[in-house]
Amino acid sequence: MNRLVQVNLRVGLLSNVEPVLMQTAFQALRETEAKYQEVSLEIETVPVKIYCASCEQTSEVQQYKFICAHCGQLNNNVVEGTELLIHQVHFSEN
Amino acid sequence: MAIEKSSKGARGSVQCENTSLNLLKANDFMAENIRKEMKRRNILMLNITSSAGSGKTTLLQETARRLANQVKMKVLVGDLETERDASRIRETGIDALQIVTGGICHLEAQMVWQAMDQIDLEGVELLIVENVGNLVCPASFDLGEDYRVTLIATTEGDDKPKKYPRMFLTSELMLVSKADLLPYLPFSVEAVTKDAQEVNPDIGVMQISSTSGEGIEAWCQWLLEKVEAKRKPQLTTV
């Protein structure tokens, strides 16, 4: 394992991170630091999901309306969408 | 760890899975330490957030004036530069320490932890942290507080909860401040409440004005109840 070739981020819609800006910042780094020239950045955005205890179901939040898609009850039990993770890193073999 | 070789054979890659690194892990770790320390000392800790200029410091001055005789409180206040806010709070006789972030747009748990070393917490029942005026990144940084209280001034417009959902999602109480200006502004308390509760059905809402005094009594009552709940259980004589 040696040279870094790719970094994967998982970025929730509630993390306040803007993938486009992150890519641009990474581009700037790539252009100024020779050792990162061949490293790519992959950003996966994660939608906001809530878990409803009465339906025992998870649903996706649309337009920031925190409402269970199954029963229509208001719900703020966010289970996904706040993360800011370095999810994977890839290295070249030689 | 899965090893994939590209078909060209020019460059393989080693993919490390299960290595997800939470970029806020260090902050969350410090926040937990603060939470434990506050529990050990029976101190109620609040994190006060809002946009710049919505009246956090003025509210704290008013709160200090009213509660200084009933609750032993201290204030930590975050700003990019200057000691101004801490000085304003000290004018009311309350011990306040400024955290100058030097350009950082939010407080982090580490900064609060370091500041805690600089103040005497002995006998303190209420520690209020006034965050940097900003509805964006302070929402992501847990400071170890018991409650997050977010102000929204009537002058800001009633559309903020939907624009900055994470802040309202993570707050227990929303204070609609500068309520004395309501007659002059196109701000609907009903609309802002509805929007905030669509983001967070558990959020409490109070209407206040530090200038006219409206709602300050209810806010102080809320604070006293929370302080009481966190107080060390008194030994009763049988």
mmCIF file of C-alpha atoms in Angstrom:
data_model
loop_
_atom_site.group_PDB
_atom_site.id
_atom_site.type_symbol
_atom_site.label_atom_id
_atom_site.label_comp_id
_atom_site.label_asym_id
_atom_site.label_seq_id
_atom_site.Cartn_x
_atom_site.Cartn_y
_atom_site.Cartn_z
ATOM 1 C CA MET A 1 0.000 0.000 0.000
ATOM 2 C CA ASN A 2 1.551 3.327 -0.861
ATOM 3 C CA ARG A 3 0.304 6.211 -2.922
ATOM 4 C CA LEU A 4 -3.070 7.768 -2.135
ATOM 5 C CA VAL A 5 -5.315 7.789 -5.217
ATOM 6 C CA GLN A 6 -8.831 8.508 -4.011
ATOM 7 C CA VAL A 7 -10.731 9.805 -1.002
ATOM 8 C CA ASN A 8 -14.452 9.176 -0.578
ATOM 9 C CA LEU A 9 -16.563 11.411 1.617
ATOM 10 C CA ARG A 10 -20.107 10.864 2.828
ATOM 11 C CA VAL A 11 -21.780 14.180 3.419
ATOM 12 C CA GLY A 12 -25.270 14.501 4.872
ATOM 13 C CA LEU A 13 -27.632 17.173 3.577
ATOM 14 C CA LEU A 14 -27.733 18.590 7.117
ATOM 15 C CA SER A 15 -23.944 18.763 7.484
ATOM 16 C CA ASN A 16 -23.779 22.290 6.024
ATOM 17 C CA VAL A 17 -21.131 21.091 3.577
ATOM 18 C CA GLU A 18 -21.485 22.148 -0.041
ATOM 19 C CA PRO A 19 -20.013 19.411 -2.298
ATOM 20 C CA VAL A 20 -19.290 21.802 -5.179
ATOM 21 C CA LEU A 21 -17.247 24.084 -2.920
ATOM 22 C CA MET A 22 -15.454 21.130 -1.414
ATOM 23 C CA GLN A 23 -14.518 19.906 -4.905
ATOM 24 C CA THR A 24 -13.227 23.350 -5.861
ATOM 25 C CA ALA A 25 -11.147 23.545 -2.683
ATOM 26 C CA PHE A 26 -9.752 20.110 -3.425
ATOM 27 C CA GLN A 27 -8.978 21.174 -6.989
ATOM 28 C CA ALA A 28 -7.003 24.124 -5.618
ATOM 29 C CA LEU A 29 -5.048 21.781 -3.367
ATOM 30 C CA ARG A 30 -4.383 19.436 -6.264
ATOM 31 C CA GLU A 31 -3.009 22.266 -8.378
ATOM 32 C CA THR A 32 -0.731 23.679 -5.706
ATOM 33 C CA GLU A 33 0.583 20.503 -4.125
ATOM 34 C CA ALA A 34 2.313 18.157 -6.549
ATOM 35 C CA LYS A 35 1.847 15.074 -4.373
ATOM 36 C CA TYR A 36 -1.950 15.316 -4.615
ATOM 37 C CA GLN A 37 -2.044 15.774 -8.375
ATOM 38 C CA GLU A 38 -3.424 12.318 -9.078
ATOM 39 C CA VAL A 39 -5.724 12.062 -6.123
ATOM 40 C CA SER A 40 -9.435 12.295 -6.780
ATOM 41 C CA LEU A 41 -12.199 13.226 -4.386
ATOM 42 C CA GLU A 42 -15.580 11.517 -4.483
ATOM 43 C CA ILE A 43 -18.403 13.081 -2.528
ATOM 44 C CA GLU A 44 -21.565 11.146 -1.850
ATOM 45 C CA THR A 45 -24.433 13.211 -0.506
ATOM 46 C CA VAL A 46 -26.686 11.483 1.991
ATOM 47 C CA PRO A 47 -30.368 12.422 2.164
ATOM 48 C CA VAL A 48 -32.020 13.178 5.494
ATOM 49 C CA LYS A 49 -33.856 10.168 6.922
ATOM 50 C CA ILE A 50 -36.063 9.920 9.962
ATOM 51 C CA TYR A 51 -37.210 6.848 11.889
ATOM 52 C CA CYS A 52 -40.792 6.698 13.059
ATOM 53 C CA ALA A 53 -41.191 4.546 16.184
ATOM 54 C CA SER A 54 -44.935 4.080 15.774
ATOM 55 C CA CYS A 55 -44.686 2.863 12.144
ATOM 56 C CA GLU A 56 -41.292 1.217 12.773
ATOM 57 C CA GLN A 57 -40.259 2.626 9.404
ATOM 58 C CA THR A 58 -37.632 4.947 8.035
ATOM 59 C CA SER A 59 -38.536 7.631 5.522
ATOM 60 C CA GLU A 60 -36.753 10.360 3.615
ATOM 61 C CA VAL A 61 -37.307 13.990 4.531
ATOM 62 C CA GLN A 62 -38.441 16.070 1.553
ATOM 63 C CA GLN A 63 -38.051 19.856 1.460
ATOM 64 C CA TYR A 64 -37.023 19.867 5.119
ATOM 65 C CA LYS A 65 -40.494 18.808 6.205
ATOM 66 C CA PHE A 66 -39.755 16.447 9.050
ATOM 67 C CA ILE A 67 -42.860 14.328 8.629
ATOM 68 C CA CYS A 68 -43.081 10.513 8.580
ATOM 69 C CA ALA A 69 -43.994 9.523 5.008
ATOM 70 C CA HIS A 70 -46.081 6.611 6.290
ATOM 71 C CA CYS A 71 -48.282 8.108 8.997
ATOM 72 C CA GLY A 72 -47.840 11.852 8.443
ATOM 73 C CA GLN A 73 -46.787 12.535 12.047
ATOM 74 C CA LEU A 74 -44.208 15.223 12.741
ATOM 75 C CA ASN A 75 -40.918 13.578 13.619
ATOM 76 C CA ASN A 76 -37.399 14.824 14.392
ATOM 77 C CA ASN A 77 -35.730 11.486 15.009
ATOM 78 C CA VAL A 78 -33.017 11.926 12.388
ATOM 79 C CA VAL A 79 -31.083 8.723 11.692
ATOM 80 C CA GLU A 80 -29.159 9.811 8.593
ATOM 81 C CA GLY A 81 -28.189 13.074 6.951
ATOM 82 C CA THR A 82 -26.006 14.847 9.531
ATOM 83 C CA GLU A 83 -22.819 12.871 8.812
ATOM 84 C CA LEU A 84 -19.503 14.274 7.644
ATOM 85 C CA LEU A 85 -17.319 11.243 7.078
ATOM 86 C CA ILE A 86 -14.125 10.249 5.362
ATOM 87 C CA HIS A 87 -15.749 7.044 4.228
ATOM 88 C CA GLN A 88 -13.042 5.339 2.175
ATOM 89 C CA VAL A 89 -9.487 5.973 1.111
ATOM 90 C CA HIS A 90 -7.919 4.193 -1.823
ATOM 91 C CA PHE A 91 -4.231 3.542 -2.268
ATOM 92 C CA SER A 92 -2.312 2.313 -5.274
ATOM 93 C CA GLU A 93 -0.527 -0.999 -4.949
ATOM 94 C CA ASN A 94 2.753 0.208 -6.300
ATOM 95 C CA MET B 1 -9.868 -4.886 3.001
ATOM 96 C CA ALA B 2 -10.697 -5.651 -0.643
ATOM 97 C CA ILE B 3 -7.947 -5.499 -3.209
ATOM 98 C CA GLU B 4 -9.071 -4.544 -6.691
ATOM 99 C CA LYS B 5 -6.812 -4.549 -9.690
ATOM 100 C CA SER B 6 -7.776 -2.398 -12.606
ATOM 101 C CA SER B 7 -8.170 -4.307 -15.886
ATOM 102 C CA LYS B 8 -5.293 -2.399 -17.435
ATOM 103 C CA GLY B 9 -3.018 -3.604 -14.715
ATOM 104 C CA ALA B 10 -1.312 -0.243 -14.675
ATOM 105 C CA ARG B 11 -2.492 0.662 -11.233
ATOM 106 C CA GLY B 12 -4.274 -1.335 -8.616
ATOM 107 C CA SER B 13 -6.042 0.085 -5.656
ATOM 108 C CA VAL B 14 -6.482 -1.010 -2.125
ATOM 109 C CA GLN B 15 -9.767 0.044 -0.711
ATOM 110 C CA CYS B 16 -9.993 0.375 3.015
ATOM 111 C CA GLU B 17 -13.533 -0.176 4.162
ATOM 112 C CA ASN B 18 -14.969 0.308 7.639
ATOM 113 C CA THR B 19 -12.579 3.177 8.060
ATOM 114 C CA SER B 20 -15.255 5.844 8.122
ATOM 115 C CA LEU B 21 -13.784 8.697 10.057
ATOM 116 C CA ASN B 22 -16.206 11.133 11.568
ATOM 117 C CA LEU B 23 -14.687 14.560 11.020
ATOM 118 C CA LEU B 24 -16.458 15.883 14.101
ATOM 119 C CA LYS B 25 -15.287 13.052 16.323
ATOM 120 C CA ALA B 26 -12.760 15.142 18.251
ATOM 121 C CA ASN B 27 -15.430 17.749 18.965
ATOM 122 C CA ASP B 28 -17.984 15.161 20.051
ATOM 123 C CA PHE B 29 -15.372 13.606 22.358
ATOM 124 C CA MET B 30 -14.691 16.949 24.054
ATOM 125 C CA ALA B 31 -18.400 17.713 24.252
ATOM 126 C CA GLU B 32 -18.969 14.457 26.138
ATOM 127 C CA ASN B 33 -16.203 15.392 28.588
ATOM 128 C CA ILE B 34 -17.880 18.739 29.206
ATOM 129 C CA ARG B 35 -21.266 17.048 29.663
ATOM 130 C CA LYS B 36 -19.792 14.680 32.271
ATOM 131 C CA GLU B 37 -18.094 17.548 34.107
ATOM 132 C CA MET B 38 -21.325 19.580 34.184
ATOM 133 C CA LYS B 39 -23.202 16.561 35.489
ATOM 134 C CA ARG B 40 -20.613 16.001 38.202
ATOM 135 C CA ARG B 41 -20.877 19.632 39.261
ATOM 136 C CA ASN B 42 -24.686 19.815 38.860
ATOM 137 C CA ILE B 43 -24.361 22.804 36.558
ATOM 138 C CA LEU B 44 -27.015 23.531 33.966
ATOM 139 C CA MET B 45 -25.327 24.496 30.710
ATOM 140 C CA LEU B 46 -27.007 26.371 27.888
ATOM 141 C CA ASN B 47 -25.744 27.060 24.382
ATOM 142 C CA ILE B 48 -27.339 30.254 23.066
ATOM 143 C CA THR B 49 -27.264 30.600 19.297
ATOM 144 C CA SER B 50 -28.703 32.980 16.704
ATOM 145 C CA SER B 51 -27.763 35.220 13.785
ATOM 146 C CA ALA B 52 -25.562 38.201 14.532
ATOM 147 C CA GLY B 53 -27.506 41.054 16.081
ATOM 148 C CA SER B 54 -30.619 39.220 17.208
ATOM 149 C CA GLY B 55 -30.169 40.201 20.843
ATOM 150 C CA LYS B 56 -28.328 37.363 22.614
ATOM 151 C CA THR B 57 -26.134 39.626 24.738
ATOM 152 C CA THR B 58 -28.972 42.014 25.566
ATOM 153 C CA LEU B 59 -31.112 39.071 26.674
ATOM 154 C CA LEU B 60 -28.284 37.759 28.852
ATOM 155 C CA GLN B 61 -27.831 41.191 30.442
ATOM 156 C CA GLU B 62 -31.544 41.292 31.240
ATOM 157 C CA THR B 63 -31.487 37.673 32.490
ATOM 158 C CA ALA B 64 -28.491 38.413 34.716
ATOM 159 C CA ARG B 65 -30.213 41.463 36.209
ATOM 160 C CA ARG B 66 -33.292 39.451 37.086
ATOM 161 C CA LEU B 67 -31.757 36.198 38.259
ATOM 162 C CA ALA B 68 -28.439 37.214 39.831
ATOM 163 C CA ASN B 69 -29.915 36.972 43.341
ATOM 164 C CA GLN B 70 -31.513 33.577 42.780
ATOM 165 C CA VAL B 71 -29.007 31.637 40.687
ATOM 166 C CA LYS B 72 -25.222 31.613 40.673
ATOM 167 C CA MET B 73 -24.456 32.033 36.996
ATOM 168 C CA LYS B 74 -21.465 32.575 34.751
ATOM 169 C CA VAL B 75 -21.231 33.341 31.065
ATOM 170 C CA LEU B 76 -18.800 32.350 28.330
ATOM 171 C CA VAL B 77 -19.166 34.386 25.172
ATOM 172 C CA GLY B 78 -17.713 33.658 21.758
ATOM 173 C CA ASP B 79 -16.832 36.258 19.142
ATOM 174 C CA LEU B 80 -14.353 36.526 16.290
ATOM 175 C CA GLU B 81 -12.684 39.525 17.894
ATOM 176 C CA THR B 82 -13.027 41.965 20.838
ATOM 177 C CA GLU B 83 -13.994 41.713 24.509
ATOM 178 C CA ARG B 84 -17.123 43.814 24.017
ATOM 179 C CA ASP B 85 -19.787 41.237 24.791
ATOM 180 C CA ALA B 86 -18.074 39.954 27.928
ATOM 181 C CA SER B 87 -17.703 43.560 29.134
ATOM 182 C CA ARG B 88 -21.409 44.209 28.532
ATOM 183 C CA ILE B 89 -22.355 41.170 30.589
ATOM 184 C CA ARG B 90 -19.879 42.014 33.373
ATOM 185 C CA GLU B 91 -21.584 45.406 33.680
ATOM 186 C CA THR B 92 -24.536 43.553 35.181
ATOM 187 C CA GLY B 93 -22.309 42.083 37.886
ATOM 188 C CA ILE B 94 -22.044 38.625 36.365
ATOM 189 C CA ASP B 95 -18.707 36.930 35.788
ATOM 190 C CA ALA B 96 -18.220 36.601 32.027
ATOM 191 C CA LEU B 97 -15.264 35.377 30.010
ATOM 192 C CA GLN B 98 -14.746 36.182 26.347
ATOM 193 C CA ILE B 99 -13.631 33.438 23.996
ATOM 194 C CA VAL B 100 -11.987 35.171 21.046
ATOM 195 C CA THR B 101 -12.103 32.673 18.200
ATOM 196 C CA GLY B 102 -9.766 34.667 15.960
ATOM 197 C CA GLY B 103 -11.892 34.381 12.857
ATOM 198 C CA ILE B 104 -13.514 31.008 13.464
ATOM 199 C CA CYS B 105 -17.243 31.320 12.887
ATOM 200 C CA HIS B 106 -18.458 29.011 15.678
ATOM 201 C CA LEU B 107 -17.433 27.761 19.108
ATOM 202 C CA GLU B 108 -15.980 24.265 19.382
ATOM 203 C CA ALA B 109 -16.116 22.067 22.468
ATOM 204 C CA GLN B 110 -12.346 22.309 22.849
ATOM 205 C CA MET B 111 -12.560 26.109 23.189
ATOM 206 C CA VAL B 112 -15.218 25.806 25.879
ATOM 207 C CA TRP B 113 -13.173 23.166 27.700
ATOM 208 C CA GLN B 114 -10.134 25.462 27.757
ATOM 209 C CA ALA B 115 -12.227 28.424 28.885
ATOM 210 C CA MET B 116 -13.642 26.339 31.743
ATOM 211 C CA ASP B 117 -10.115 26.198 33.127
ATOM 212 C CA GLN B 118 -10.038 29.984 33.321
ATOM 213 C CA ILE B 119 -13.181 30.454 35.389
ATOM 214 C CA ASP B 120 -14.034 29.249 38.864
ATOM 215 C CA LEU B 121 -16.970 26.859 38.571
ATOM 216 C CA GLU B 122 -17.233 26.225 42.301
ATOM 217 C CA GLY B 123 -20.841 26.690 43.382
ATOM 218 C CA VAL B 124 -21.970 27.725 39.901
ATOM 219 C CA GLU B 125 -25.472 26.509 39.034
ATOM 220 C CA LEU B 126 -25.892 27.907 35.547
ATOM 221 C CA LEU B 127 -23.282 28.263 32.815
ATOM 222 C CA ILE B 128 -24.485 30.076 29.729
ATOM 223 C CA VAL B 129 -22.421 29.878 26.572
ATOM 224 C CA GLU B 130 -23.222 32.601 24.072
ATOM 225 C CA ASN B 131 -22.150 31.276 20.698
ATOM 226 C CA VAL B 132 -20.836 33.267 17.729
ATOM 227 C CA GLY B 133 -23.711 34.945 15.873
ATOM 228 C CA ASN B 134 -24.292 32.500 13.033
ATOM 229 C CA LEU B 135 -27.079 30.029 12.268
ATOM 230 C CA VAL B 136 -24.940 27.732 10.114
ATOM 231 C CA CYS B 137 -21.884 25.946 11.566
ATOM 232 C CA PRO B 138 -22.608 26.388 15.296
ATOM 233 C CA ALA B 139 -25.451 23.930 14.639
ATOM 234 C CA SER B 140 -22.980 21.115 13.925
ATOM 235 C CA PHE B 141 -20.803 21.575 17.008
ATOM 236 C CA ASP B 142 -22.103 20.037 20.201
ATOM 237 C CA LEU B 143 -20.647 21.913 23.187
ATOM 238 C CA GLY B 144 -21.874 19.463 25.806
ATOM 239 C CA GLU B 145 -24.836 21.674 26.686
ATOM 240 C CA ASP B 146 -28.053 20.515 28.341
ATOM 241 C CA TYR B 147 -30.174 22.786 26.163
ATOM 242 C CA ARG B 148 -29.665 24.729 22.985
ATOM 243 C CA VAL B 149 -31.671 27.922 22.814
ATOM 244 C CA THR B 150 -31.936 29.736 19.477
ATOM 245 C CA LEU B 151 -33.067 33.328 19.131
ATOM 246 C CA ILE B 152 -34.755 34.601 16.008
ATOM 247 C CA ALA B 153 -35.347 38.329 15.908
ATOM 248 C CA THR B 154 -38.496 39.713 14.327
ATOM 249 C CA THR B 155 -36.225 41.927 12.209
ATOM 250 C CA GLU B 156 -34.645 38.875 10.559
ATOM 251 C CA GLY B 157 -37.779 37.616 8.874
ATOM 252 C CA ASP B 158 -39.879 34.580 9.708
ATOM 253 C CA ASP B 159 -38.348 32.308 7.058
ATOM 254 C CA LYS B 160 -35.247 31.261 9.007
ATOM 255 C CA PRO B 161 -36.227 27.837 10.430
ATOM 256 C CA LYS B 162 -36.630 26.376 6.941
ATOM 257 C CA LYS B 163 -33.461 28.028 5.678
ATOM 258 C CA TYR B 164 -31.278 26.842 8.547
ATOM 259 C CA PRO B 165 -32.991 23.578 9.463
ATOM 260 C CA ARG B 166 -30.176 21.971 11.429
ATOM 261 C CA MET B 167 -30.053 24.753 13.980
ATOM 262 C CA PHE B 168 -33.773 24.532 14.695
ATOM 263 C CA LEU B 169 -33.664 20.727 14.590
ATOM 264 C CA THR B 170 -31.055 20.682 17.357
ATOM 265 C CA SER B 171 -32.604 23.384 19.573
ATOM 266 C CA GLU B 172 -34.954 22.737 22.456
ATOM 267 C CA LEU B 173 -36.249 26.293 22.592
ATOM 268 C CA MET B 174 -36.756 29.079 20.058
ATOM 269 C CA LEU B 175 -37.026 32.610 21.408
ATOM 270 C CA VAL B 176 -38.689 35.076 19.059
ATOM 271 C CA SER B 177 -36.825 38.214 20.135
ATOM 272 C CA LYS B 178 -37.491 41.934 19.582
ATOM 273 C CA ALA B 179 -41.197 41.147 19.864
ATOM 274 C CA ASP B 180 -41.864 44.828 20.690
ATOM 275 C CA LEU B 181 -41.241 45.553 16.986
ATOM 276 C CA LEU B 182 -43.934 43.147 15.740
ATOM 277 C CA PRO B 183 -46.465 45.915 14.984
ATOM 278 C CA TYR B 184 -44.016 47.456 12.495
ATOM 279 C CA LEU B 185 -42.739 44.341 10.729
ATOM 280 C CA PRO B 186 -44.159 41.772 8.320
ATOM 281 C CA PHE B 187 -43.205 38.964 10.706
ATOM 282 C CA SER B 188 -45.671 36.265 11.645
ATOM 283 C CA VAL B 189 -45.039 34.449 14.932
ATOM 284 C CA GLU B 190 -47.603 31.881 13.828
ATOM 285 C CA ALA B 191 -45.733 31.188 10.562
ATOM 286 C CA VAL B 192 -42.325 30.994 12.210
ATOM 287 C CA THR B 193 -43.694 28.616 14.847
ATOM 288 C CA LYS B 194 -45.273 26.406 12.208
ATOM 289 C CA ASP B 195 -42.039 26.276 10.176
ATOM 290 C CA ALA B 196 -39.881 25.583 13.234
ATOM 291 C CA GLN B 197 -42.201 22.801 14.369
ATOM 292 C CA GLU B 198 -42.175 21.223 10.922
ATOM 293 C CA VAL B 199 -38.422 20.900 11.342
ATOM 294 C CA ASN B 200 -38.573 20.007 15.035
ATOM 295 C CA PRO B 201 -41.970 19.104 16.549
ATOM 296 C CA ASP B 202 -40.463 19.191 20.061
ATOM 297 C CA ILE B 203 -39.153 22.768 19.894
ATOM 298 C CA GLY B 204 -40.606 25.159 22.442
ATOM 299 C CA VAL B 205 -41.451 28.703 21.342
ATOM 300 C CA MET B 206 -41.518 31.886 23.414
ATOM 301 C CA GLN B 207 -42.001 35.484 22.384
ATOM 302 C CA ILE B 208 -39.723 37.932 24.166
ATOM 303 C CA SER B 209 -38.521 41.507 24.171
ATOM 304 C CA SER B 210 -35.546 42.536 26.275
ATOM 305 C CA THR B 211 -36.565 46.172 25.696
ATOM 306 C CA SER B 212 -40.214 46.053 26.770
ATOM 307 C CA GLY B 213 -39.764 43.094 29.110
ATOM 308 C CA GLU B 214 -42.427 41.032 27.350
ATOM 309 C CA GLY B 215 -41.959 37.301 27.909
ATOM 310 C CA ILE B 216 -38.810 37.743 30.019
ATOM 311 C CA GLU B 217 -40.652 36.501 33.087
ATOM 312 C CA ALA B 218 -41.624 33.278 31.273
ATOM 313 C CA TRP B 219 -38.069 32.823 29.971
ATOM 314 C CA CYS B 220 -36.607 33.264 33.467
ATOM 315 C CA GLN B 221 -39.184 30.828 34.820
ATOM 316 C CA TRP B 222 -38.135 28.268 32.184
ATOM 317 C CA LEU B 223 -34.496 28.758 33.190
ATOM 318 C CA LEU B 224 -35.210 28.434 36.915
ATOM 319 C CA GLU B 225 -37.091 25.186 36.349
ATOM 320 C CA LYS B 226 -34.209 23.713 34.379
ATOM 321 C CA VAL B 227 -31.650 24.879 36.971
ATOM 322 C CA GLU B 228 -33.765 23.346 39.718
ATOM 323 C CA ALA B 229 -33.955 20.023 37.869
ATOM 324 C CA LYS B 230 -30.156 19.887 37.602
ATOM 325 C CA ARG B 231 -29.484 20.954 41.192
ATOM 326 C CA LYS B 232 -27.803 18.546 43.537
ATOM 327 C CA PRO B 233 -30.463 16.667 45.484
ATOM 328 C CA GLN B 234 -30.528 18.168 48.984
ATOM 329 C CA LEU B 235 -30.208 15.822 51.917
ATOM 330 C CA THR B 236 -33.390 15.927 53.912
ATOM 331 C CA THR B 237 -33.462 15.329 57.614
ATOM 332 C CA VAL B 238 -35.721 12.517 58.666
#
